[in-house]
Short mmCIF file of C-alpha atoms in Angstrom, two decimals:
data_model
loop_
_atom_site.label_atom_id
_atom_site.label_comp_id
_atom_site.label_asym_id
_atom_site.label_seq_id
_atom_site.Cartn_x
_atom_site.Cartn_y
_atom_site.Cartn_z
CA MET A 847 -54.04 -7.98 -50.15
CA GLU A 848 -52.19 -7.92 -46.92
CA THR A 849 -52.72 -4.02 -46.85
CA MET A 850 -56.16 -4.38 -47.92
CA THR A 851 -56.85 -6.75 -45.03
CA SER A 852 -55.42 -4.03 -42.62
CA ILE A 853 -57.68 -1.47 -43.94
CA GLU A 854 -60.34 -3.22 -43.64
CA CYS A 855 -59.49 -4.22 -39.90
CA PHE A 856 -59.01 -0.59 -39.22
CA VAL A 857 -62.44 0.92 -41.07
CA VAL A 858 -64.44 -2.08 -39.33
CA ALA A 859 -62.63 -1.34 -35.75
CA ALA A 860 -63.28 2.57 -36.28
CA HIS A 861 -66.58 2.25 -37.06
CA ALA A 862 -67.31 -0.23 -34.09
CA GLY A 863 -65.23 0.72 -31.69
CA SER A 864 -63.02 -2.18 -30.31
CA PHE A 865 -60.83 -4.80 -31.86
CA SER A 866 -62.82 -7.24 -29.97
CA ALA A 867 -66.42 -5.87 -31.90
CA ALA A 868 -64.57 -5.78 -34.99
CA ALA A 869 -63.36 -9.20 -34.61
CA ARG A 870 -66.69 -10.43 -34.88
CA GLN A 871 -67.81 -8.87 -38.02
CA LEU A 872 -64.67 -10.13 -39.70
CA GLY A 873 -64.31 -13.35 -38.34
CA LEU A 874 -60.92 -12.98 -36.81
CA THR A 875 -59.36 -13.08 -33.44
CA SER A 876 -59.27 -9.94 -31.42
CA ALA A 877 -55.39 -9.76 -31.63
CA ALA A 878 -55.13 -10.19 -35.45
CA VAL A 879 -57.40 -7.64 -35.48
CA GLY A 880 -54.95 -5.58 -33.67
CA LYS A 881 -51.77 -6.70 -35.11
CA ASN A 882 -53.23 -5.81 -38.52
CA VAL A 883 -53.74 -2.17 -37.22
CA ALA A 884 -50.50 -1.61 -36.00
CA ARG A 885 -48.35 -3.56 -39.27
CA LEU A 886 -51.06 -0.37 -40.93
CA GLU A 887 -49.59 1.80 -38.50
CA SER A 888 -46.76 0.83 -38.57
CA SER A 889 -45.97 0.74 -42.75
CA LEU A 890 -47.99 4.52 -42.77
CA GLY A 891 -45.71 5.88 -40.35
CA VAL A 892 -48.39 7.23 -38.27
CA ARG A 893 -50.66 5.82 -35.22
CA LEU A 894 -54.23 5.87 -35.95
CA PHE A 895 -55.89 5.09 -32.71
CA HIS A 896 -55.54 6.13 -29.31
CA ARG A 897 -55.45 3.20 -26.98
CA SER A 898 -57.08 1.90 -23.56
CA THR A 899 -58.13 -0.81 -21.54
CA ARG A 900 -61.46 0.88 -21.75
CA LYS A 901 -61.85 2.80 -25.04
CA LEU A 902 -60.55 2.64 -28.72
CA SER A 903 -60.84 6.03 -30.23
CA LEU A 904 -59.44 7.88 -33.24
CA THR A 905 -56.25 9.90 -34.03
CA GLU A 906 -56.56 13.15 -36.10
CA ALA A 907 -54.68 11.68 -38.60
CA GLY A 908 -57.06 7.93 -38.10
CA GLU A 909 -60.11 9.97 -38.87
CA ARG A 910 -58.74 12.14 -41.88
CA PHE A 911 -57.35 8.21 -42.68
CA LEU A 912 -61.22 6.76 -41.76
CA GLN A 913 -62.78 9.79 -44.17
CA GLU A 914 -60.35 9.05 -46.81
CA VAL A 915 -60.63 5.11 -47.53
CA GLY A 916 -64.07 4.43 -45.69
CA GLY A 917 -66.06 4.84 -49.09
CA GLY A 918 -63.48 3.61 -51.23
CA LEU A 919 -63.53 0.14 -49.29
CA GLN A 920 -66.53 -0.32 -49.94
CA ALA A 921 -66.63 0.32 -53.37
CA ILE A 922 -63.98 -2.31 -53.58
CA ARG A 923 -65.84 -4.60 -51.33
CA SER A 924 -69.18 -4.00 -53.55
CA ALA A 925 -66.52 -5.30 -56.88
CA VAL A 926 -65.10 -8.19 -55.08
CA ALA A 927 -68.69 -9.64 -53.78
CA ASN A 928 -69.97 -8.67 -57.54
CA LEU A 929 -66.91 -10.99 -59.51
CA ALA A 930 -67.53 -13.44 -56.94
CA SER A 931 -70.44 -14.22 -58.09
CA ALA A 932 -71.30 -18.17 -58.81
CA GLY A 933 -71.18 -18.22 -62.59
CA GLY A 934 -72.22 -14.75 -63.16
CA ARG A 935 -75.07 -14.87 -60.53
CA PRO A 936 -75.46 -12.77 -56.76
CA ALA A 937 -73.58 -14.63 -54.53
CA GLY A 938 -72.60 -14.58 -50.43
CA THR A 939 -73.93 -14.14 -47.49
CA LEU A 940 -76.82 -11.40 -47.28
CA LYS A 941 -76.97 -10.32 -43.63
CA VAL A 942 -79.85 -8.33 -42.88
CA SER A 943 -82.17 -7.43 -39.78
CA MET A 944 -85.58 -6.94 -39.03
CA GLY A 945 -88.37 -7.66 -36.16
CA THR A 946 -88.60 -10.86 -35.21
CA GLY A 947 -93.05 -10.93 -35.91
CA PHE A 948 -93.04 -8.58 -38.88
CA GLY A 949 -90.05 -11.32 -40.10
CA ARG A 950 -91.00 -14.35 -38.99
CA GLN A 951 -94.40 -13.35 -40.84
CA TYR A 952 -93.89 -11.88 -43.95
CA ILE A 953 -90.26 -12.11 -45.38
CA VAL A 954 -89.50 -15.90 -43.66
CA PRO A 955 -92.27 -17.20 -46.24
CA LEU A 956 -90.42 -15.41 -49.53
CA LEU A 957 -87.33 -17.54 -48.76
CA GLY A 958 -87.81 -20.58 -50.87
CA GLU A 959 -88.89 -18.55 -53.68
CA PHE A 960 -86.07 -16.37 -53.05
CA LEU A 961 -83.46 -18.96 -53.18
CA GLY A 962 -85.30 -20.83 -56.14
CA ARG A 963 -84.08 -17.67 -57.97
CA TYR A 964 -80.15 -17.20 -56.50
CA PRO A 965 -79.28 -20.34 -55.12
CA GLY A 966 -75.74 -18.52 -54.81
CA ILE A 967 -77.02 -16.45 -51.87
CA GLN A 968 -76.16 -17.66 -48.27
CA PRO A 969 -79.06 -15.71 -46.18
CA ASP A 970 -77.59 -14.46 -42.77
CA TRP A 971 -80.65 -13.23 -41.01
CA HIS A 972 -81.13 -11.29 -37.45
CA PHE A 973 -84.83 -10.93 -35.80
CA GLU A 974 -84.91 -8.24 -33.50
CA ASN A 975 -86.71 -5.53 -32.46
CA ARG A 976 -84.09 -2.64 -32.68
CA PRO A 977 -82.68 -0.21 -34.38
CA VAL A 978 -79.15 -1.68 -36.38
CA ASP A 979 -76.05 0.63 -37.50
CA LEU A 980 -76.09 -0.91 -41.36
CA ILE A 981 -72.34 0.48 -41.59
CA SER A 982 -70.77 -0.18 -38.12
CA GLU A 983 -72.64 -3.74 -37.78
CA GLY A 984 -72.08 -4.82 -41.08
CA PHE A 985 -75.49 -5.88 -42.14
CA ASP A 986 -76.63 -5.89 -46.07
CA ALA A 987 -80.40 -4.38 -45.60
CA ALA A 988 -82.95 -4.01 -42.50
CA ILE A 989 -86.04 -3.77 -42.56
CA ALA A 990 -88.04 -1.35 -39.96
CA GLY A 991 -89.98 1.80 -39.56
CA GLY A 992 -90.19 5.36 -38.52
CA THR A 993 -86.54 4.99 -38.67
CA GLU A 994 -83.79 8.04 -39.40
CA LEU A 995 -81.28 7.63 -41.95
CA SER A 996 -78.09 7.79 -41.19
CA PRO A 997 -74.86 8.87 -42.86
CA GLY A 998 -74.24 6.83 -46.07
CA VAL A 999 -77.46 5.07 -45.79
CA VAL A 1000 -80.81 5.18 -48.30
CA ALA A 1001 -84.20 3.53 -48.03
CA ARG A 1002 -87.13 1.87 -49.93
CA GLU A 1003 -90.28 3.21 -48.84
CA LEU A 1004 -92.56 -0.15 -48.44
CA ALA A 1005 -95.69 0.64 -46.75
CA PRO A 1006 -96.91 3.55 -44.22
CA ALA A 1007 -96.15 2.69 -40.53
CA HIS A 1008 -99.49 3.01 -39.08
CA ARG A 1009 -100.84 1.40 -35.32
CA VAL A 1010 -103.92 1.00 -34.45
CA LEU A 1011 -105.86 -0.13 -31.33
CA LEU A 1012 -107.64 -3.65 -31.16
CA ALA A 1013 -109.40 -5.56 -28.95
CA SER A 1014 -111.26 -8.84 -28.89
CA PRO A 1015 -114.92 -8.33 -29.36
CA ALA A 1016 -116.01 -10.07 -25.54
CA TYR A 1017 -113.97 -7.58 -24.32
CA LEU A 1018 -115.84 -4.41 -25.84
CA ASP A 1019 -119.24 -6.13 -25.02
CA ALA A 1020 -118.62 -6.15 -21.57
CA GLN A 1021 -116.78 -2.80 -21.11
CA PRO A 1022 -118.28 1.18 -21.28
CA PRO A 1023 -118.73 1.94 -25.02
CA LEU A 1024 -116.09 4.00 -26.60
CA HIS A 1025 -117.00 6.90 -28.83
CA SER A 1026 -114.30 9.40 -28.53
CA PRO A 1027 -110.55 8.87 -27.73
CA ALA A 1028 -111.06 10.17 -24.17
CA ASP A 1029 -112.98 7.56 -23.21
CA LEU A 1030 -109.66 5.40 -23.47
CA ALA A 1031 -109.17 6.10 -19.74
CA GLU A 1032 -111.82 4.16 -19.01
CA HIS A 1033 -110.24 1.09 -20.33
CA ALA A 1034 -107.72 -1.07 -19.39
CA GLY A 1035 -104.00 -1.02 -21.58
CA ILE A 1036 -102.02 -3.36 -22.53
CA LEU A 1037 -98.91 -2.17 -23.42
CA ILE A 1038 -95.82 -2.28 -25.28
CA ARG A 1039 -92.16 -1.50 -24.08
CA SER A 1040 -89.69 -0.07 -26.23
CA PRO A 1041 -86.72 -2.61 -27.09
CA GLN A 1042 -84.43 0.30 -26.87
CA THR A 1043 -85.99 2.14 -23.31
CA GLY A 1044 -87.80 -0.24 -21.63
CA ARG A 1045 -90.43 2.33 -21.34
CA VAL A 1046 -94.13 2.57 -22.64
CA ARG A 1047 -93.65 5.38 -25.67
CA PRO A 1048 -96.31 7.96 -25.58
CA PHE A 1049 -98.35 8.17 -28.75
CA SER A 1050 -100.92 10.73 -30.26
CA LEU A 1051 -103.54 9.60 -32.50
CA ARG A 1052 -105.25 11.08 -35.50
CA ASP A 1053 -108.07 11.27 -37.34
CA ARG A 1054 -108.13 11.38 -41.43
CA SER A 1055 -109.02 15.02 -41.09
CA GLY A 1056 -106.18 15.75 -38.99
CA GLN A 1057 -107.66 15.95 -35.67
CA GLN A 1058 -104.65 14.92 -32.67
CA ALA A 1059 -105.83 12.65 -29.41
CA PRO A 1060 -103.79 11.15 -26.68
CA VAL A 1061 -103.66 7.61 -25.82
CA THR A 1062 -104.49 7.61 -22.62
CA LEU A 1063 -105.38 3.67 -21.97
CA GLN A 1064 -104.85 2.48 -18.31
CA GLN A 1065 -101.63 0.82 -17.84
CA ARG A 1066 -103.04 -2.66 -16.57
CA MET A 1067 -100.67 -4.26 -18.61
CA THR A 1068 -96.76 -4.29 -20.19
CA MET A 1069 -95.18 -6.58 -22.63
CA SER A 1070 -92.29 -6.30 -25.03
CA ASP A 1071 -93.68 -8.08 -28.04
CA ALA A 1072 -96.57 -7.08 -30.53
CA ASN A 1073 -97.76 -10.79 -30.76
CA ALA A 1074 -97.77 -11.23 -26.94
CA ALA A 1075 -100.12 -8.41 -26.85
CA CYS A 1076 -102.54 -9.56 -29.80
CA GLU A 1077 -102.75 -12.63 -27.96
CA VAL A 1078 -103.81 -11.66 -24.57
CA ALA A 1079 -105.77 -8.69 -26.38
CA GLU A 1080 -108.03 -12.36 -27.77
CA ALA A 1081 -108.22 -13.32 -24.14
CA GLY A 1082 -110.68 -10.31 -23.36
CA LEU A 1083 -108.20 -8.41 -21.07
CA GLY A 1084 -107.93 -4.87 -22.44
CA ILE A 1085 -106.98 -2.99 -25.62
CA THR A 1086 -103.86 -2.96 -26.97
CA LEU A 1087 -101.99 -0.36 -29.52
CA VAL A 1088 -99.78 -2.60 -32.35
CA SER A 1089 -98.83 -1.76 -35.75
CA MET A 1090 -100.93 -2.82 -38.69
CA PRO A 1091 -98.52 -5.65 -39.99
CA HIS A 1092 -99.14 -7.68 -36.65
CA ALA A 1093 -102.63 -6.63 -36.27
CA LEU A 1094 -103.74 -7.98 -39.80
CA LEU A 1095 -103.44 -11.33 -38.93
CA TYR A 1096 -105.51 -11.21 -35.54
CA LEU A 1097 -108.48 -8.44 -38.05
CA GLU A 1098 -108.65 -11.17 -41.11
CA ARG A 1099 -109.28 -13.92 -38.72
CA GLY A 1100 -111.49 -11.88 -36.61
CA THR A 1101 -110.56 -12.65 -33.04
CA LEU A 1102 -109.36 -9.12 -32.74
CA VAL A 1103 -111.84 -5.61 -34.47
CA ARG A 1104 -110.51 -2.09 -34.13
CA VAL A 1105 -111.31 0.28 -31.30
CA LEU A 1106 -112.21 4.00 -32.90
CA PRO A 1107 -111.10 2.28 -36.36
CA ASP A 1108 -111.44 6.46 -37.63
CA TRP A 1109 -108.53 6.96 -35.49
CA TYR A 1110 -104.66 5.61 -36.01
CA VAL A 1111 -101.15 6.41 -34.68
CA ASP A 1112 -98.71 7.66 -37.52
CA THR A 1113 -94.93 6.44 -37.36
CA GLY A 1114 -93.71 7.83 -40.63
CA MET A 1115 -93.07 4.44 -43.49
CA LEU A 1116 -91.41 0.99 -42.72
CA SER A 1117 -88.43 1.16 -45.23
CA LEU A 1118 -86.44 -1.29 -46.21
CA TYR A 1119 -82.49 0.31 -45.66
CA PHE A 1120 -79.43 -0.24 -46.98
CA THR A 1121 -75.90 1.58 -47.53
CA ALA A 1122 -75.44 3.71 -50.13
CA ALA A 1123 -72.53 2.55 -52.50
CA ARG A 1124 -72.53 3.42 -55.97
CA LEU A 1125 -72.24 -0.14 -57.32
CA LEU A 1126 -74.00 -2.65 -54.30
CA PRO A 1127 -73.42 -6.03 -54.44
CA ALA A 1128 -75.58 -7.91 -56.68
CA LYS A 1129 -77.11 -9.67 -53.60
CA THR A 1130 -78.45 -6.68 -51.56
CA ARG A 1131 -79.69 -5.69 -54.75
CA VAL A 1132 -81.91 -8.53 -55.80
CA PHE A 1133 -83.00 -8.88 -52.68
CA VAL A 1134 -84.42 -5.08 -52.12
CA ASP A 1135 -85.62 -5.69 -55.72
CA PHE A 1136 -87.42 -8.55 -54.78
CA VAL A 1137 -89.30 -7.83 -51.14
CA VAL A 1138 -90.06 -4.40 -53.10
CA GLU A 1139 -91.87 -6.33 -55.87
CA HIS A 1140 -93.52 -9.33 -53.49
CA PHE A 1141 -95.25 -5.65 -51.39
CA ARG A 1142 -96.68 -4.12 -54.63
CA ARG A 1143 -98.21 -7.65 -56.13
CA GLU A 1144 -99.56 -8.87 -52.54
CA ARG A 1145 -100.49 -4.96 -52.07
CA LEU A 1146 -99.53 -4.89 -48.81
CA ALA A 1147 -98.59 -0.83 -48.62
CA GLU A 1148 -102.45 -0.77 -49.22
CA ARG A 1149 -103.61 -3.59 -46.96
CA PHE A 1150 -101.34 -2.09 -43.79
CA SER A 1151 -102.84 1.39 -43.87
CA ALA A 1152 -104.93 2.57 -41.41
CA GLN A 1153 -106.73 4.39 -43.88
CA ARG A 1154 -108.34 2.00 -46.36
#
């Protein structure tokens, strides 16, 4: 078991890039992680890391060892997690990442039903508008849109990741009419910064026939949160572009309406991501199945489509 702990410290540190980051994931001190790795190196008779005050990098032997043990360690973790399930039922900490607004609106309300079915699971949910590295950051799953698959990760598609233009009826009544995407250049834009770059990402609209056109709104103001942008649009201060899960609440209330309803932005699919382990932990498997079934039951894929 001591050797297993040392190997786990090595694998997590290799993915995290430092002993301190590995320590946060493992719930240990940085010194303990370093000692475990040093003990493993002594046992193997090879140096696994190049160490400096600023950087931790794998030696050639370390890279080879990581390739050989990394997948096996994940399988062992999964097997232990499944055996440790309370009374044969799924149990353990379930670490999941999801967008702040999306998670609070669509996933948090499911918590009571989910825990009623699986009381042995302890949710550790992170609400953050950024892509996460499931493996190196120790997440069991993540829900996001338009994310590229990294090695060792698979996805279950949930719904289209469409964005639509919204404005209040009062704003549209007081402004020049919009007949085509070219007319957007005359209107105030409530734009949203990318959480990764801090910049406003350029988007292209498309219609049902496949025609494309750029979003040319004037940059009247910028926000870092889609719900805040919708609330500003409700106040009649301009047009915003948000994802359908955010837009739906305001559209159903009637406080915002779609601008150029035949046009939308297609950014791929909203998906649930998890590791491609052959033996997936029961806690992760039941969470994935639960969310997929909820999307199916509530017809969210249809409701999140801008083409309906």
